[in-house]
JSON list of C-alpha atoms and ligand atoms in Angstrom, two decimals:
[
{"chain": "A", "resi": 28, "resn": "UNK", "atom": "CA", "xyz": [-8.04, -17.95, -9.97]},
{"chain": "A", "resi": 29, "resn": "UNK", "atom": "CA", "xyz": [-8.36, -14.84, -11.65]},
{"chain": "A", "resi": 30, "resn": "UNK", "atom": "CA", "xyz": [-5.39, -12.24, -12.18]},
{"chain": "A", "resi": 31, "resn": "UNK", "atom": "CA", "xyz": [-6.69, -8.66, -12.29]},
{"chain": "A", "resi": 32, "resn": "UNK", "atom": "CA", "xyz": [-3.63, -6.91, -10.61]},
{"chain": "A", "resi": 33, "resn": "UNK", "atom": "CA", "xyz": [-2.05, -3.96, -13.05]},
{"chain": "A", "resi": 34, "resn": "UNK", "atom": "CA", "xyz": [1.03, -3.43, -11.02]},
{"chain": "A", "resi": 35, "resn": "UNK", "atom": "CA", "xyz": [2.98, -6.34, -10.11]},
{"chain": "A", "resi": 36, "resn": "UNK", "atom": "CA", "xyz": [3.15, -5.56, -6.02]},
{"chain": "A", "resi": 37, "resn": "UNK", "atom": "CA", "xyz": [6.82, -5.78, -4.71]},
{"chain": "A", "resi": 38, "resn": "UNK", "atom": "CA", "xyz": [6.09, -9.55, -3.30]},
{"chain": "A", "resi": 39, "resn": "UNK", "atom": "CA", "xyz": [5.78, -10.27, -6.91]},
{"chain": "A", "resi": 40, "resn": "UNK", "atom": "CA", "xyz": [8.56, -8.38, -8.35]},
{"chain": "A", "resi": 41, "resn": "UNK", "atom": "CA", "xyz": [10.11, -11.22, -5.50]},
{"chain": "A", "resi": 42, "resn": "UNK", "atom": "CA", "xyz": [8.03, -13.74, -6.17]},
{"chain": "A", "resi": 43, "resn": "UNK", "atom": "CA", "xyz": [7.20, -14.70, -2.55]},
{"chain": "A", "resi": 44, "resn": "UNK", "atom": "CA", "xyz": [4.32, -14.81, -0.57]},
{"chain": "A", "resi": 45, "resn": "UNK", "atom": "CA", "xyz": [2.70, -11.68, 1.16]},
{"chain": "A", "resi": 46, "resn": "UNK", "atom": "CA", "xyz": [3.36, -14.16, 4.03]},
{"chain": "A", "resi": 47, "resn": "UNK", "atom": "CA", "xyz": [6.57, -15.18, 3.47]},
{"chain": "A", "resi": 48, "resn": "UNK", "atom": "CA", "xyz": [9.16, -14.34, 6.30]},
{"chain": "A", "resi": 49, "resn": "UNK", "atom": "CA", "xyz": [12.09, -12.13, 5.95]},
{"chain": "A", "resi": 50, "resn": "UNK", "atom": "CA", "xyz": [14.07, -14.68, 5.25]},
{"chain": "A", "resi": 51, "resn": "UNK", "atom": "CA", "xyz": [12.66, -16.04, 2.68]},
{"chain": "A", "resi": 52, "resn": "UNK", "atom": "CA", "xyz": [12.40, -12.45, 1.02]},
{"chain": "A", "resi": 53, "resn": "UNK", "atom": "CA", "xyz": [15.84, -12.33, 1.63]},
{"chain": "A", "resi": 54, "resn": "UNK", "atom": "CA", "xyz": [16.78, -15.55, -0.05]},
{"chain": "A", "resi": 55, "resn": "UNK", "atom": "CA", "xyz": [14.40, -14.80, -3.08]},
{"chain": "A", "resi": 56, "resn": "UNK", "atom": "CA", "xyz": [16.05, -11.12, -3.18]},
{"chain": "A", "resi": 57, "resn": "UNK", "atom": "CA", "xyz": [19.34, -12.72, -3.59]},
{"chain": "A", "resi": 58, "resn": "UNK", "atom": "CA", "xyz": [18.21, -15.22, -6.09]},
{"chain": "A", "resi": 59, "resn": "UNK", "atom": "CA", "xyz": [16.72, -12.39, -8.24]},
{"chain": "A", "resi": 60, "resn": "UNK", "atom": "CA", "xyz": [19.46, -10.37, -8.05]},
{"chain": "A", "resi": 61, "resn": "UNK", "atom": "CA", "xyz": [21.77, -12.73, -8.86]},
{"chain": "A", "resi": 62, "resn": "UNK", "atom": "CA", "xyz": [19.99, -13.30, -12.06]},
{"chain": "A", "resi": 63, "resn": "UNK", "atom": "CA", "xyz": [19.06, -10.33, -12.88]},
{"chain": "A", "resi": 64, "resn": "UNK", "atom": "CA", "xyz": [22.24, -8.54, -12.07]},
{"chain": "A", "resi": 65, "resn": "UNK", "atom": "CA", "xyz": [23.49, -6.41, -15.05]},
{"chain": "A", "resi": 66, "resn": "UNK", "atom": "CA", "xyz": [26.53, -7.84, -15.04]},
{"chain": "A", "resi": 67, "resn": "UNK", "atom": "CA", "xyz": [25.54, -11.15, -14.88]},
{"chain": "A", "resi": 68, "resn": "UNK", "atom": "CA", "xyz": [23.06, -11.01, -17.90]},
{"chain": "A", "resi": 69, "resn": "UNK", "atom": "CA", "xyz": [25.99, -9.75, -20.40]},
{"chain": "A", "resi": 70, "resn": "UNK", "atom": "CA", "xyz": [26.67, -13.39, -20.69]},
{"chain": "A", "resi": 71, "resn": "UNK", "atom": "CA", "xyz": [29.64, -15.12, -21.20]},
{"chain": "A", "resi": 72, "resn": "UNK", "atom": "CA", "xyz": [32.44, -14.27, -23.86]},
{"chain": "A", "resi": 73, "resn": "UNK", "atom": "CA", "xyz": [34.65, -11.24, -24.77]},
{"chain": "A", "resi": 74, "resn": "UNK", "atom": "CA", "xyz": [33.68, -8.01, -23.44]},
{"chain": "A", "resi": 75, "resn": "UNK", "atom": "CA", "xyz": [32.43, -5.82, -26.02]},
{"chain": "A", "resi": 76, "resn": "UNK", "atom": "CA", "xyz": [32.49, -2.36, -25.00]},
{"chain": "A", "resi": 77, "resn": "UNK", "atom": "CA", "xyz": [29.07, -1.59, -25.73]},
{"chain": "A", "resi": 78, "resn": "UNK", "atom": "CA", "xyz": [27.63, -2.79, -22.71]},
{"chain": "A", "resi": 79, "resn": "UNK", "atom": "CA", "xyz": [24.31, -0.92, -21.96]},
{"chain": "A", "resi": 80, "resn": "UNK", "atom": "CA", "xyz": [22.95, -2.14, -25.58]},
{"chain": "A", "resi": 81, "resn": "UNK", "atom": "CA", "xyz": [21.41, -5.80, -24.19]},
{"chain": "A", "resi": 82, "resn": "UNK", "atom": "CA", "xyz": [21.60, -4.72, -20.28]},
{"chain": "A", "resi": 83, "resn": "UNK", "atom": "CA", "xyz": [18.81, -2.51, -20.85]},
{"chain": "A", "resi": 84, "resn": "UNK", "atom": "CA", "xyz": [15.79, -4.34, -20.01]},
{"chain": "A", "resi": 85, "resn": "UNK", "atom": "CA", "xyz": [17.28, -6.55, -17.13]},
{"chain": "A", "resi": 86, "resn": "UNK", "atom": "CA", "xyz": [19.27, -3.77, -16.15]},
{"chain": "A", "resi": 87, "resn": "UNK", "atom": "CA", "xyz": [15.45, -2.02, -14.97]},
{"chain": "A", "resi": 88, "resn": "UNK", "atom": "CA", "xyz": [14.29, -5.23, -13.60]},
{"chain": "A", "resi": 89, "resn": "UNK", "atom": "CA", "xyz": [17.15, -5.68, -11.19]},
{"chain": "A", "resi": 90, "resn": "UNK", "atom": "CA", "xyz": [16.35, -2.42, -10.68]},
{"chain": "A", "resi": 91, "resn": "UNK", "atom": "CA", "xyz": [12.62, -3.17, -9.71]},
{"chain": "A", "resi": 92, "resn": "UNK", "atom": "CA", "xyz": [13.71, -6.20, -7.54]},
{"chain": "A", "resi": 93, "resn": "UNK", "atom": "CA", "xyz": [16.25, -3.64, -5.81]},
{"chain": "A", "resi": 94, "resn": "UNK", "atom": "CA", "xyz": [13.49, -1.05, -4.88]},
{"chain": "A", "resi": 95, "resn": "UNK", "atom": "CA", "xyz": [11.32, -4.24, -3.58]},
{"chain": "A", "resi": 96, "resn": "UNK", "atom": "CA", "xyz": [13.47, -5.39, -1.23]},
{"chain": "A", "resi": 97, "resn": "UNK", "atom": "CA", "xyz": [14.57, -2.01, -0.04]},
{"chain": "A", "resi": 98, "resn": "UNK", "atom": "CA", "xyz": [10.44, -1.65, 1.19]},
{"chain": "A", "resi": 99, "resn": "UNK", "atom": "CA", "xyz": [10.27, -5.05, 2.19]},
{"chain": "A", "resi": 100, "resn": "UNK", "atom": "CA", "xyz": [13.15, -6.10, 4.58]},
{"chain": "A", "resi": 101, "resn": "UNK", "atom": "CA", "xyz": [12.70, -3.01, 6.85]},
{"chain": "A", "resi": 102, "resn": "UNK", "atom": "CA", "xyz": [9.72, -4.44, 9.03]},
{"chain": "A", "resi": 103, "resn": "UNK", "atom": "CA", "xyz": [8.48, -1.02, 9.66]},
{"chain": "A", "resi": 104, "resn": "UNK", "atom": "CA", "xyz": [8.24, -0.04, 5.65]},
{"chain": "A", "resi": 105, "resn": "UNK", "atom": "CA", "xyz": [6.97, -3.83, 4.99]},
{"chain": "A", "resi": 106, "resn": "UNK", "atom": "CA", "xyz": [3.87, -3.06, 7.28]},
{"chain": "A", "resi": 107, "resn": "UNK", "atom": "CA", "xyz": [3.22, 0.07, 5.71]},
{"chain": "A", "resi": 108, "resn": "UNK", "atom": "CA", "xyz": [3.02, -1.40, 2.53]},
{"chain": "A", "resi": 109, "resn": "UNK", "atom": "CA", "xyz": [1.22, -4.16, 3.37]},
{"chain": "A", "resi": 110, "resn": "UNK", "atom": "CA", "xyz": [-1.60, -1.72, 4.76]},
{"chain": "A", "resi": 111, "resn": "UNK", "atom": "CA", "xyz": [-1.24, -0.17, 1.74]},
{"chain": "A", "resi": 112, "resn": "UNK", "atom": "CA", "xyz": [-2.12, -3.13, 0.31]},
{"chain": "A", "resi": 113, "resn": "UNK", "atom": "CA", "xyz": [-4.91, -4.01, 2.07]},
{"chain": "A", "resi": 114, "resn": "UNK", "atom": "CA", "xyz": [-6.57, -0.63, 1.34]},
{"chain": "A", "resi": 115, "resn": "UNK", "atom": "CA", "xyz": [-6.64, -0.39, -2.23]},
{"chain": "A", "resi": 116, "resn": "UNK", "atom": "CA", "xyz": [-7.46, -4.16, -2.17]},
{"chain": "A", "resi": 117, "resn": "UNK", "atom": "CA", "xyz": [-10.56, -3.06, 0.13]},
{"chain": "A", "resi": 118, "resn": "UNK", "atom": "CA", "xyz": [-11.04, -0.06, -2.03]},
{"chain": "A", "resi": 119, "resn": "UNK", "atom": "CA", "xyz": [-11.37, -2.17, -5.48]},
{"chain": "A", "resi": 120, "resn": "UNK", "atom": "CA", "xyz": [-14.04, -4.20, -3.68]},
{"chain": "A", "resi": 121, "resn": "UNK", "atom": "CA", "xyz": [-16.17, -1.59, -2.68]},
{"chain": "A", "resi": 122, "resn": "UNK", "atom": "CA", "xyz": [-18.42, 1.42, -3.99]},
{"chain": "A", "resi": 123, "resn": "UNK", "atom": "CA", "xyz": [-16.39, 4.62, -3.02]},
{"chain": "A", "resi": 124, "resn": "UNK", "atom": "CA", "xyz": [-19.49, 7.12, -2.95]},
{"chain": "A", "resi": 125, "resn": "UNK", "atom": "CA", "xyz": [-16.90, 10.06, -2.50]},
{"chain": "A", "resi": 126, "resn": "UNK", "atom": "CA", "xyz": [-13.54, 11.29, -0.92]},
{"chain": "A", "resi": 127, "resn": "UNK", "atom": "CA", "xyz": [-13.97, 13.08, 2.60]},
{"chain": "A", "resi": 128, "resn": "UNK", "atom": "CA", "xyz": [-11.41, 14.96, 4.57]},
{"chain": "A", "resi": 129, "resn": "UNK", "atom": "CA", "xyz": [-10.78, 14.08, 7.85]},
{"chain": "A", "resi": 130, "resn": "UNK", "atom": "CA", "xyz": [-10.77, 16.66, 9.33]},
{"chain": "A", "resi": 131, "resn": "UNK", "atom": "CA", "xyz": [-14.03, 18.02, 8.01]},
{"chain": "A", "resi": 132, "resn": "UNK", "atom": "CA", "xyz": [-16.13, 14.92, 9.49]},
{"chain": "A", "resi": 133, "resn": "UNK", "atom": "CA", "xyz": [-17.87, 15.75, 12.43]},
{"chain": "A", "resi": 134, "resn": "UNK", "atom": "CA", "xyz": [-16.90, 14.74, 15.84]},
{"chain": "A", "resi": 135, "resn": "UNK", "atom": "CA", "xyz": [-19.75, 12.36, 17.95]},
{"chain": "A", "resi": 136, "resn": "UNK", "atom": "CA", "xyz": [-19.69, 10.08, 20.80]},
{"chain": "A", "resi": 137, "resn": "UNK", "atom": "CA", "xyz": [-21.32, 6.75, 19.88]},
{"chain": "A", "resi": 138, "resn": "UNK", "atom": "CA", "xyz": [-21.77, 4.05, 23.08]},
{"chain": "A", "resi": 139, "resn": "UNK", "atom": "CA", "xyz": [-18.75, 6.61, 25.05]},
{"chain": "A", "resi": 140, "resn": "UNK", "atom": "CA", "xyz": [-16.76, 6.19, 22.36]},
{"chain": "A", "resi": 141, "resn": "UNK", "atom": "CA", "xyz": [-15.37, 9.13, 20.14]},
{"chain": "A", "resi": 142, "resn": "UNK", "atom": "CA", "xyz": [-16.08, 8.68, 16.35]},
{"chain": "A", "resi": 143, "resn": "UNK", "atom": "CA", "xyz": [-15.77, 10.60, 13.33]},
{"chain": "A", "resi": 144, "resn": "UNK", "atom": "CA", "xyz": [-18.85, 10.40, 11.06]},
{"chain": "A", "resi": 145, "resn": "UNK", "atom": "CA", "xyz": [-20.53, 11.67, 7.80]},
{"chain": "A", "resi": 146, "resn": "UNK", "atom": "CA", "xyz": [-23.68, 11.31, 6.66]},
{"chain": "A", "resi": 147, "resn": "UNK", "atom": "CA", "xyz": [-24.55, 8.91, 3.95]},
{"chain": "A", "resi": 148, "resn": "UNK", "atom": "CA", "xyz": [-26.87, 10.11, 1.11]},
{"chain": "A", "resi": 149, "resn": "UNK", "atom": "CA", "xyz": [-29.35, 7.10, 2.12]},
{"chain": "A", "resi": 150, "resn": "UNK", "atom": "CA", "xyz": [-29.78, 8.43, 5.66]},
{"chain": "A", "resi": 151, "resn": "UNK", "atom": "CA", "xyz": [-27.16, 6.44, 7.49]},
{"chain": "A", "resi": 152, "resn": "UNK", "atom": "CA", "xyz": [-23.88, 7.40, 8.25]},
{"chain": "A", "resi": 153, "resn": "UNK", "atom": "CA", "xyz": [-20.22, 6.60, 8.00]},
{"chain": "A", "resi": 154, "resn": "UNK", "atom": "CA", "xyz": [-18.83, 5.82, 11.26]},
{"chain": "A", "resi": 155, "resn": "UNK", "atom": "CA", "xyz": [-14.59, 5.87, 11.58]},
{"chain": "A", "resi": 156, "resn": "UNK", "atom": "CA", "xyz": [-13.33, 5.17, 15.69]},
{"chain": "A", "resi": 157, "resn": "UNK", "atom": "CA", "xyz": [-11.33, 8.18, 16.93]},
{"chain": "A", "resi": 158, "resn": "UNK", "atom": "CA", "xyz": [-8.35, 5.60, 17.48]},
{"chain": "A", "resi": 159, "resn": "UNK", "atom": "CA", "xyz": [-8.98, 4.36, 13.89]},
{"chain": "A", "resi": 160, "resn": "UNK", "atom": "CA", "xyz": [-8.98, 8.10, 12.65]},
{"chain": "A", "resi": 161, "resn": "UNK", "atom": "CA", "xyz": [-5.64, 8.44, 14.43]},
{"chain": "A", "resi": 162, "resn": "UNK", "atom": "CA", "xyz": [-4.00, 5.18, 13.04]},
{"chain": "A", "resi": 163, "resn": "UNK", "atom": "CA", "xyz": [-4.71, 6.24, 9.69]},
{"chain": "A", "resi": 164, "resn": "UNK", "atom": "CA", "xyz": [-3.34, 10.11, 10.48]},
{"chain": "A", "resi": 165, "resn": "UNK", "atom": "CA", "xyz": [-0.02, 8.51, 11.46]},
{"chain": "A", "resi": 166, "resn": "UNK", "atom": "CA", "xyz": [0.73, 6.93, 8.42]},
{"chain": "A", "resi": 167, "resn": "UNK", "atom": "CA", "xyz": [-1.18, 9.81, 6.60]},
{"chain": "A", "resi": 168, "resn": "UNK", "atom": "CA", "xyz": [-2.91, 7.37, 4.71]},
{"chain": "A", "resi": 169, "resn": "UNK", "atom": "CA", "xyz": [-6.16, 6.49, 3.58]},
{"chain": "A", "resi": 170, "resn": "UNK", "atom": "CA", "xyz": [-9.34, 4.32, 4.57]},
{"chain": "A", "resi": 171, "resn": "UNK", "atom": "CA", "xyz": [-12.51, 3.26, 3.46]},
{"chain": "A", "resi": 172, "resn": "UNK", "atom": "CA", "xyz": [-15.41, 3.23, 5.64]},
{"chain": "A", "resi": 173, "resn": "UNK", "atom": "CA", "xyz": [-18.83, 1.85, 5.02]},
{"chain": "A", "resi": 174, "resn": "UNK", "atom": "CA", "xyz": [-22.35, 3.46, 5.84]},
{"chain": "A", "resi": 175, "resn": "UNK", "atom": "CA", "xyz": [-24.01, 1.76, 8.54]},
{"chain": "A", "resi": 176, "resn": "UNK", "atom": "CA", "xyz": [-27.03, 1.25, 6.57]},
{"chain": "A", "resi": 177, "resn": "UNK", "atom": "CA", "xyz": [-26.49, 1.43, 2.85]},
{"chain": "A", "resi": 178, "resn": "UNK", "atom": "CA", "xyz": [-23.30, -0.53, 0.76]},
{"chain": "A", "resi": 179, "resn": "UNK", "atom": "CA", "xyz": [-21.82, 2.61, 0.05]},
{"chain": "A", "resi": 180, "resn": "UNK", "atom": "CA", "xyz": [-18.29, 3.92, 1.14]},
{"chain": "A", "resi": 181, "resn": "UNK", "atom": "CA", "xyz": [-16.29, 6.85, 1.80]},
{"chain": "A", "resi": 182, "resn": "UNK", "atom": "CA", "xyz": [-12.59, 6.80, 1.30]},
{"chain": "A", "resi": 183, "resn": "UNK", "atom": "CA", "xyz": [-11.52, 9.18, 4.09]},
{"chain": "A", "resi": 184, "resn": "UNK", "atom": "CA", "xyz": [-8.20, 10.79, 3.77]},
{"chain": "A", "resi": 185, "resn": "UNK", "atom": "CA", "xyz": [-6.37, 12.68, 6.01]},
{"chain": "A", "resi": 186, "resn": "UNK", "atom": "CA", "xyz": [-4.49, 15.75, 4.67]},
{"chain": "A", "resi": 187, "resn": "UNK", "atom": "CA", "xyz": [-1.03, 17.25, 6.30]},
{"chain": "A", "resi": 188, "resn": "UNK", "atom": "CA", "xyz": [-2.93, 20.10, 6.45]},
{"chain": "A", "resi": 189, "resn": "UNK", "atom": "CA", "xyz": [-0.68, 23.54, 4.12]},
{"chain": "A", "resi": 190, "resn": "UNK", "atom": "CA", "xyz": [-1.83, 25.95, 6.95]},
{"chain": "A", "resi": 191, "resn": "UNK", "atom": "CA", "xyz": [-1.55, 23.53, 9.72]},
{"chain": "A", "resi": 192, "resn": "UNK", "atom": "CA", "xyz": [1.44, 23.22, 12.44]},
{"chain": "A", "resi": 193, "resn": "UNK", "atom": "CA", "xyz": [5.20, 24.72, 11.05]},
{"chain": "B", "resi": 202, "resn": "LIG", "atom": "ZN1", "xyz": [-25.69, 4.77, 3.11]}
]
């Protein structure tokens, strides 16, 4: 087991499972908040009246553990994030060769289906599945795709487009 994460993902900030059910993020929420709660952490005792001197620190971790349960207990946010997650998880594993636009690939029909695809620098080419192209437009994301032929990638991203519709 090797830990090579930078930013703690918001499962973490919860300490559950990527798997865990909403439930359980809701019971570790609660937990975390409970302890982390800024007025909770001033401890016991008289009241002092400067309060924000020791709440600092906790105060931005409950603030943290807030945030991650505000993505993660709406099912639709949780699945964004979680694709999220999957792509820059995909995208540390791979060679990215460069960024393309999606909208500047060029449009072929492979076997009757509709693809996008750029040509790779060894010859091959980056294929992306119209339907794939439009799953990653909806969430105006990101996605890498590998060349047919070579272990390159291309991280295709799909802009909103300044000069587009409105
Ligand atoms: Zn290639």
């Amino acid at each position: 087991m090797q830990l090579h994460t930078e930013a703690p993902t918001w499962y973490e900030v919860l300490g559950v499972a990527q798997s865990a059910s909403r439930d359980e993020v809701k019971a570790a929420f609660r937990q975390a908040a409970l302890r982390m709660h800024p007025d909770k952490t001033v401890g016991g005792g008289d009241s002092h009246g400067s309060s924000s001197a020791a709440g600092g620190s906790a105060g931005s971790k409950y603030l943290l553990v807030q945030q991650a349960w505000e993505v993660l207990q709406d099912a639709a946010s949780r699945a964004a994030y979680d694709r999220q997650l999957a792509l820059s998880a995909a995208a540390a594993q791979v060679h990215i060769n460069e960024t393309v636009l999606l909208g500047e690939m060029e449009q072929e029909d492979v076997e009757g289906q509709r693809c996008r695809s750029w040509r790779c620098r060894c010859g091959g080419s980056f294929l992306l599945l119209a339907e794939d192209a439009a799953a990653v437009a909806a969430v105006a994301g990101e996605l890498a795709v590998p060349c047919s032929t070579c272990s390159l990638h291309i991280r295709v991203v799909t802009v909103p487009g300044p000069s587009g519709q409105r």
